[in-house]
Coordinates of C-alpha atoms and ligand atoms in Angstrom, one line a residue:
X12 CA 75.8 135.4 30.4
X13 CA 75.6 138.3 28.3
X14 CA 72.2 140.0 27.3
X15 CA 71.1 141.1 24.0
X16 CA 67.5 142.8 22.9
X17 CA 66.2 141.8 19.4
X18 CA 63.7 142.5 17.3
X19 CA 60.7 140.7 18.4
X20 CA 58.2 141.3 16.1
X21 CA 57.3 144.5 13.9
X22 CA 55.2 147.1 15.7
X23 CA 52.1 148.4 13.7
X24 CA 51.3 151.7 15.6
X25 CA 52.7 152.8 18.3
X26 CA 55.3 150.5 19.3
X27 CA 55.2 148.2 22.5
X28 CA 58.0 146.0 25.2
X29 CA 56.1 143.0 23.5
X30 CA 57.8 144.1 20.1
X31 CA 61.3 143.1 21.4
X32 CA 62.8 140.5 23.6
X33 CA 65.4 140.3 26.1
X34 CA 67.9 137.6 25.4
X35 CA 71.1 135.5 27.3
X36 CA 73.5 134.1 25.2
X37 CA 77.8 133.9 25.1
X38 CA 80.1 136.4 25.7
X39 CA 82.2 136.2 22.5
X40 CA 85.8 135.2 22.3
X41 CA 87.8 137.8 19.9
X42 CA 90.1 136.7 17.4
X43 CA 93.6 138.4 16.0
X44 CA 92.2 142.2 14.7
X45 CA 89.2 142.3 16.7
X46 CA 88.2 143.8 20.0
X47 CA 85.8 143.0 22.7
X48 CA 83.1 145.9 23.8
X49 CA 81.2 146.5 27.2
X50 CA 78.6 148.6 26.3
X51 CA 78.5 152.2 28.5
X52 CA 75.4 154.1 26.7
X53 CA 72.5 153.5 24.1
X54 CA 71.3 156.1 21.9
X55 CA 67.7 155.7 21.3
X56 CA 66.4 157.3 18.5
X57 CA 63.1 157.9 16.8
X58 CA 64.3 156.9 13.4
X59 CA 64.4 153.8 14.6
X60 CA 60.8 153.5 14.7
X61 CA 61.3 153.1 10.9
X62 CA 63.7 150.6 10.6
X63 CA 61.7 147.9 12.8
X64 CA 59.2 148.2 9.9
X65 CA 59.8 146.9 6.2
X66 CA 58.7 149.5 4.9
X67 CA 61.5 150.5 1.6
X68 CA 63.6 153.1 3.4
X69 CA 67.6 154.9 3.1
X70 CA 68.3 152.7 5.3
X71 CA 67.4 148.6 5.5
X72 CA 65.4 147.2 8.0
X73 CA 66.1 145.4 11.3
X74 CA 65.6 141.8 11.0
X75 CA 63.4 139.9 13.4
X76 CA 64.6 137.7 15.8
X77 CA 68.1 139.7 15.5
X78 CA 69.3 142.1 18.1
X79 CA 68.2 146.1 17.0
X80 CA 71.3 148.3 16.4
X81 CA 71.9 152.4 16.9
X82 CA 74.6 154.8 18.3
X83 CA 76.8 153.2 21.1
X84 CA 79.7 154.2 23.3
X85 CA 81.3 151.2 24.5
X86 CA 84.6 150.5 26.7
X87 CA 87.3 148.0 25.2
X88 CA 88.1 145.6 28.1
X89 CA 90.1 143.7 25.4
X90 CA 92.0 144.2 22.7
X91 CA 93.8 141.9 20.2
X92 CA 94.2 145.3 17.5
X93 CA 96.7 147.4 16.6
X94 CA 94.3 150.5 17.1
X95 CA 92.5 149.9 19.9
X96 CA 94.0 149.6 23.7
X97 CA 92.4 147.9 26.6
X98 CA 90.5 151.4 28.2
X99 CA 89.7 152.9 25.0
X100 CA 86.2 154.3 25.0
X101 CA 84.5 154.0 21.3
X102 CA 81.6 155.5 19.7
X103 CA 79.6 153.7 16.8
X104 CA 76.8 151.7 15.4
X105 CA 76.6 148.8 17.5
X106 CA 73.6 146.4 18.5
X107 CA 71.9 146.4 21.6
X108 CA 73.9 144.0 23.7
X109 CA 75.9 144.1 26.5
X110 CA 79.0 142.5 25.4
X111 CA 79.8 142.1 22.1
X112 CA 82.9 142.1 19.6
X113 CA 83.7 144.3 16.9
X114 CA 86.7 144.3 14.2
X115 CA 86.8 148.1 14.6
X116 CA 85.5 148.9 11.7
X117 CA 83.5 152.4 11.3
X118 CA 84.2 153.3 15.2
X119 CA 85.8 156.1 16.4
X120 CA 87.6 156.8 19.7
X121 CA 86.0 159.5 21.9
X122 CA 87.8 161.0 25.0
X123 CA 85.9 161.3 28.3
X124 CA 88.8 163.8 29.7
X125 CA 87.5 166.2 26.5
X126 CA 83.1 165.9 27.3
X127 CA 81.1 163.7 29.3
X128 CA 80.9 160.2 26.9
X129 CA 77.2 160.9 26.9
X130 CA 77.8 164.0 25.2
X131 CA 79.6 162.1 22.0
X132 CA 75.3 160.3 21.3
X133 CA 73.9 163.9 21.7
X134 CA 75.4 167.1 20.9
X135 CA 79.0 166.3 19.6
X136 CA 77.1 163.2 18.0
X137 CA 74.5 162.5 15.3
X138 CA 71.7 164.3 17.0
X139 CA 74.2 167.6 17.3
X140 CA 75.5 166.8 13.7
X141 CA 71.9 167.0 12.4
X142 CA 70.9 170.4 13.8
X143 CA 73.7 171.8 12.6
X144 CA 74.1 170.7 9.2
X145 CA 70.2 170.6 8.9
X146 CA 70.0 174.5 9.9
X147 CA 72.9 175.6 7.5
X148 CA 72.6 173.4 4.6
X149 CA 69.2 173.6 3.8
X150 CA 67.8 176.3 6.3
X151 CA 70.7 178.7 5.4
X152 CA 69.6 181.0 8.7
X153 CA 70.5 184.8 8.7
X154 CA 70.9 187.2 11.1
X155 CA 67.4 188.9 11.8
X156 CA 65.5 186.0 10.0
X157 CA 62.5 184.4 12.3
X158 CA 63.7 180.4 12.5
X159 CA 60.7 178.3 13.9
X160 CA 61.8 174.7 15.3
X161 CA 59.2 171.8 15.8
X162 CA 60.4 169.0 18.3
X163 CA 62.1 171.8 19.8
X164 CA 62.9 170.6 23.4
X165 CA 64.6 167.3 22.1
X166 CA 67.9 166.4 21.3
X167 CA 67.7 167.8 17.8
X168 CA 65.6 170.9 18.3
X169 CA 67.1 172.1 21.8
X170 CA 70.5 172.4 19.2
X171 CA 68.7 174.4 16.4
X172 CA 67.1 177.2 18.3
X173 CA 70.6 177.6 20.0
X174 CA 72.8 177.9 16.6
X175 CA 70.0 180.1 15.7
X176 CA 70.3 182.2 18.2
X177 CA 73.8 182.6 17.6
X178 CA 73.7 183.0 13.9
X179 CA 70.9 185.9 15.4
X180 CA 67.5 185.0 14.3
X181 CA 64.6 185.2 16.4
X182 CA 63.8 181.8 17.3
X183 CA 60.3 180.1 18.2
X184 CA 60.2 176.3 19.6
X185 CA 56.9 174.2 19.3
X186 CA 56.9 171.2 22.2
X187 CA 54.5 169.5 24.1
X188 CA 54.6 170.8 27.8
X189 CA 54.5 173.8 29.5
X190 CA 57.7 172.6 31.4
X191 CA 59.0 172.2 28.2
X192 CA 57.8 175.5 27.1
X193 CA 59.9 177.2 29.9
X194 CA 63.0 175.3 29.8
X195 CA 63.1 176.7 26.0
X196 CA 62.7 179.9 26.9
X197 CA 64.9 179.9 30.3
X198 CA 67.5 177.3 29.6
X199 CA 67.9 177.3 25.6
X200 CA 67.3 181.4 25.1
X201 CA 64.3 181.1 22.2
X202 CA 62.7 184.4 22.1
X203 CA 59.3 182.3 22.2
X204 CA 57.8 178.8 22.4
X205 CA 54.3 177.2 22.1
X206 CA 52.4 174.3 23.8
X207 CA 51.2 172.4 20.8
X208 CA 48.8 170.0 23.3
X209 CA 46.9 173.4 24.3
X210 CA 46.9 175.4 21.5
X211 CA 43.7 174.9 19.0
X212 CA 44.8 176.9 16.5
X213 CA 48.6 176.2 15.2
X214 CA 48.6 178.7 12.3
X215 CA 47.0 181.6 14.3
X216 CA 49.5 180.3 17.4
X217 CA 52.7 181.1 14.8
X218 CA 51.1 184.2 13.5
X219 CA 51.3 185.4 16.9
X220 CA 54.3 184.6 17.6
X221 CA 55.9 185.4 14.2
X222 CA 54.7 189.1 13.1
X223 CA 56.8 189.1 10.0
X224 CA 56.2 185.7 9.0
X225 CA 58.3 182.5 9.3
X226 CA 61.7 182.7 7.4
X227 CA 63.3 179.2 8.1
X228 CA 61.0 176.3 9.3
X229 CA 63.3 173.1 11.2
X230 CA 61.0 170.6 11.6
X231 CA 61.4 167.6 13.5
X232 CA 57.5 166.6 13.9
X233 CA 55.3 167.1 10.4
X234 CA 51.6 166.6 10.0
X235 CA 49.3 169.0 12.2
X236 CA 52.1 171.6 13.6
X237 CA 53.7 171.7 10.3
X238 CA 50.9 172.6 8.0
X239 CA 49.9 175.7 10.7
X240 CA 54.0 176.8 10.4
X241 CA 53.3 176.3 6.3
X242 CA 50.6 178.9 6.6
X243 CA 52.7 181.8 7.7
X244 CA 55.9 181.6 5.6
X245 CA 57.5 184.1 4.2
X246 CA 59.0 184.7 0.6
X247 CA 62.0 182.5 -0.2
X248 CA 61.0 181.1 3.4
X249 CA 63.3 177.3 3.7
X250 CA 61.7 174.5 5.1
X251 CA 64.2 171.8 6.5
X252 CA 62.4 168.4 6.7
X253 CA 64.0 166.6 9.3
X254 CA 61.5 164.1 11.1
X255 CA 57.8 163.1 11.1
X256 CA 57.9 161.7 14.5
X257 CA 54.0 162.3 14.5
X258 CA 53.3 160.1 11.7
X259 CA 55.9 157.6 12.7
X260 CA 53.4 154.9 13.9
X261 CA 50.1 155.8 11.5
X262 CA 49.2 152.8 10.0
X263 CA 47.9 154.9 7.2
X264 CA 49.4 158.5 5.8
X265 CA 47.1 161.6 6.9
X266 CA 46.9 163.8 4.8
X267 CA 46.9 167.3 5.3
X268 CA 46.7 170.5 2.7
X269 CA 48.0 170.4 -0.4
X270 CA 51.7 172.2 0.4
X271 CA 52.2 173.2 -3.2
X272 CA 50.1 176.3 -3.5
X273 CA 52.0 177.8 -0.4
X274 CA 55.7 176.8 -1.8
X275 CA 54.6 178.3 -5.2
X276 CA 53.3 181.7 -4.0
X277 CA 56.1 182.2 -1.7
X278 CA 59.2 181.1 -3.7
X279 CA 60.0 178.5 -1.2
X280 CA 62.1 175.6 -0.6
X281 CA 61.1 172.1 1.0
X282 CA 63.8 169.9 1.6
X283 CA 64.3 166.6 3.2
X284 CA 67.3 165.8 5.3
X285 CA 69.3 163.0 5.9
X286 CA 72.4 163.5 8.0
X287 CA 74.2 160.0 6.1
X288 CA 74.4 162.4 3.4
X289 CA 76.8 164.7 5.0
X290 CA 79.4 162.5 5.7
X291 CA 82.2 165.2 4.3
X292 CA 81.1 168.0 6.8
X293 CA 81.4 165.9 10.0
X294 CA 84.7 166.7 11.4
X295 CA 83.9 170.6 10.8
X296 CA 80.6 170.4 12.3
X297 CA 81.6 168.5 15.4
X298 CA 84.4 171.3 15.7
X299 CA 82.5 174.3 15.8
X300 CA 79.7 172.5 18.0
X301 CA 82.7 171.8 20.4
X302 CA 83.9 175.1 20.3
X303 CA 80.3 176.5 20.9
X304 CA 79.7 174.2 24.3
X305 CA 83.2 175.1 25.7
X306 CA 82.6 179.4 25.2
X307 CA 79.4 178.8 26.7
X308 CA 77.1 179.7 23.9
X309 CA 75.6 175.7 23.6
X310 CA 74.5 174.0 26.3
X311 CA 72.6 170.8 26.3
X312 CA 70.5 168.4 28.4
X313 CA 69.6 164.6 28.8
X314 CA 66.7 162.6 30.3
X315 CA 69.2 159.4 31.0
X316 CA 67.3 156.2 32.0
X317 CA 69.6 153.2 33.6
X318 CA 69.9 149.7 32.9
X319 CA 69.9 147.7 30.0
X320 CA 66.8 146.2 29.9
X321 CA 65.3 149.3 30.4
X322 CA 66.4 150.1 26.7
X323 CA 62.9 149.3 24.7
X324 CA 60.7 151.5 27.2
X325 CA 63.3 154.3 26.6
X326 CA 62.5 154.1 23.2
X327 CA 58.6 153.9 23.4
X328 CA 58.9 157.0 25.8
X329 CA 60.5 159.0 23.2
X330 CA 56.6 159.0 21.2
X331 CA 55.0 159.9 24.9
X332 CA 57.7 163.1 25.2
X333 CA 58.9 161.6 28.0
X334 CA 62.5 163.0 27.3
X335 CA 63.9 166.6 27.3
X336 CA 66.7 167.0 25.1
X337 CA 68.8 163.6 24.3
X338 CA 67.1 160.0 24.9
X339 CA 70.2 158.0 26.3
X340 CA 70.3 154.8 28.4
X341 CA 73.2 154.2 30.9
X342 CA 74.3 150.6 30.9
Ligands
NAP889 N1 66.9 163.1 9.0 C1 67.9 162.8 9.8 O1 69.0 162.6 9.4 C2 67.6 162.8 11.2 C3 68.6 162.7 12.2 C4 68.2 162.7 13.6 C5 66.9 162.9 13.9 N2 66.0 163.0 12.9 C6 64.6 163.2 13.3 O2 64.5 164.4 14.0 C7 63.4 164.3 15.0 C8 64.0 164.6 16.3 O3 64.9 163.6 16.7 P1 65.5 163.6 18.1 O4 66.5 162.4 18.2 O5 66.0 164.9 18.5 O6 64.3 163.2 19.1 P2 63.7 164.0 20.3 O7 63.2 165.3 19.7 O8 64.8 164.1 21.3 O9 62.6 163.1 20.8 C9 61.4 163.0 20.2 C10 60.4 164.1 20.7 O10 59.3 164.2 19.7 C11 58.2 164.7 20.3 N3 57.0 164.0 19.8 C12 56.7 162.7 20.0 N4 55.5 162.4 19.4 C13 55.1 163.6 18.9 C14 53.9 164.0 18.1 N5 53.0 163.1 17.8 N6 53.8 165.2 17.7 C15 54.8 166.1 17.9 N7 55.9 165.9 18.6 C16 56.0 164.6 19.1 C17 58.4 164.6 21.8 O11 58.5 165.9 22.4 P3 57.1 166.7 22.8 O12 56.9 166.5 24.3 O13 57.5 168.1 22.4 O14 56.0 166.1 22.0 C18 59.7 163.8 22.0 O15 60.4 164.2 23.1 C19 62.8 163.0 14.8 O16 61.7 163.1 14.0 C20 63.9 162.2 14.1 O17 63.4 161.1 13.4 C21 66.3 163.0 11.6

């Protein structure tokens, strides 16, 4: 039998292992064009905290009762297409099963001989993708600038302060342990990083930690951190709005200040970001991100939990920062 997780019910708050189910059911037979996948890793993401609700989004909602789908690297173990071979490894949006079959369409091949396969979910995937078109589309960091990152020891964040580092700002992390803290500052090089669970006073934290202000703002978190970075920006400061991941499961919006008076008086930009909308810039981002990790100047890191069924609690840990850098789950 092969297993499969669906879509339970829809979570209201923070989600729990009662909002999905584990299922048995065939192992598909492929037809002429299609292939047949063994899943090898699971991406899980915090976005798709917003697509188990239906709730109008850029992107439409999982359906209950039907398996829940996000980034994939899966192994061909047969193969009635032209373009794919028995032993090919393929990365894509594919749904949380085991086993499953696929006419190819919208995967891509990915080489373990050229990066761990792991990699291809993380940093030369949609998480690496983000932080660097994020940072240079809308952050537009230059040398000197300060660059403060929220979310900054996961998969996203950990990516940012690096690029910023080498495009030479002065980088400051926010994240939620003092492990975390330290692995910033040691593994990642960020000039600085703060605790947001023990610090009172966010604003006066930054201020501290950015003398001259903040320049570019990547943040991956909103509400509470975000409106203490908002009160130390600088003139023609860019705010890259990534993720809300701490308003992800509020049943109702907080509100916060009023971030108009602050983008007003400081000629600056607030923008959200969607990596779908990027498509173009892929291959050359994925390029120069490769080229980074082999010369040494990226590095990366995963919290990888194992099994399958394990795949729901992966996700709920990802709102408990139970993960440094990329989420993934090893089938
Ligand atoms: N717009 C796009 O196209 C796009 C693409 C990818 C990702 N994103 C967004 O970018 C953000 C980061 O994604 P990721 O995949 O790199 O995830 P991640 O940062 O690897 O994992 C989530 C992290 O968020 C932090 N967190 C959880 N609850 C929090 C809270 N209440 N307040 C502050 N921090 C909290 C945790 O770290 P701590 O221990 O530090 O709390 C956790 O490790 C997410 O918001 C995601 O939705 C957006």
């Amino acid at each position: 039998m092969n297993q499969s997780i669906i879509l339970a019910k829809r979570p209201i708050g923070k989600p729990s292992l009662s909002d999905f189910k584990l299922v048995n059911e065939e192992t598909p037979q492929i037809e002429n064009g299609e292939i047949l996948l063994k899943t090898s890793y699971i991406s899980v993401d915090p976005y798709l905290r917003g697509r188990m609700s239906d709730a109008k989004s850029y992107i439409p909602p999982f359906q209950i009762n039907q398996p829940i789908s996000s980034g994939i690297i899966a192994e061909v173990v047969e193969s009635k297409s032209e373009k794919f071979s028995k032993g090919d490894f393929v990365s894509g949006m594919l749904a949380w099963k085991e086993i499953q079959k696929s006419n190819g369409e919208g995967l891509m091949k990915v080489d373990p001989a050229k990066a761990p396969l792991s990699a291809y979910l993380g940093i030369l995937g949609m998480t690496g993708l983000t932080a660097y078109l994020g940072l240079n589309e809308i952050g537009a960091p230059k040398k000197g600038e300060s660059l403060v990152v929220s979310g900054a020891a996961g998969a996203v964040g950990s990516v940012v302060g690096q690029i910023g580092k080498i495009v030479g700002c002065r980088v400051i992390g926010i994240a939620g342990s003092d492990e975390k803290v330290e692995m910033l500052k040691s593994k990642f090089g960020f000039d600085d990083a703060i605790n947001y669970n023990t610090t009172e006073n966010m604003s006066k934290a930054i201020a501290a930690a950015c003398p001259n202000g903040v320049d570019v703002y990547f943040d991956n978190v909103g509400g509470e951190i975000s409106d203490g970075v908002l009160m130390n920006i600088n003139k023609f400061a860019r705010m890259v709005i990534c993720g809300s991941i701490s308003v992800y499961n509020e049943t109702s919006m907080p509100v916060g200040p009023r971030v108009e008076p602050f983008l007003i008086k400081n000629s600056a930009l607030m923008q959200g970001f969607i990596i779908n909308n990027y498509a173009p810039k892929f291959g050359q981002a994925i390029a120069q991100l490769a080229i980074w990790l082999k010369e040494g100047k990226l590095t990366y890191t995963e919290t990888v939990v194992e099994g399958f069924e394990n795949t729901p609690q992966a996700f709920i840990d990802l709102f408990a920062g139970k993960n440094k850098g990329k989420m993934i789950v090893k089938i």
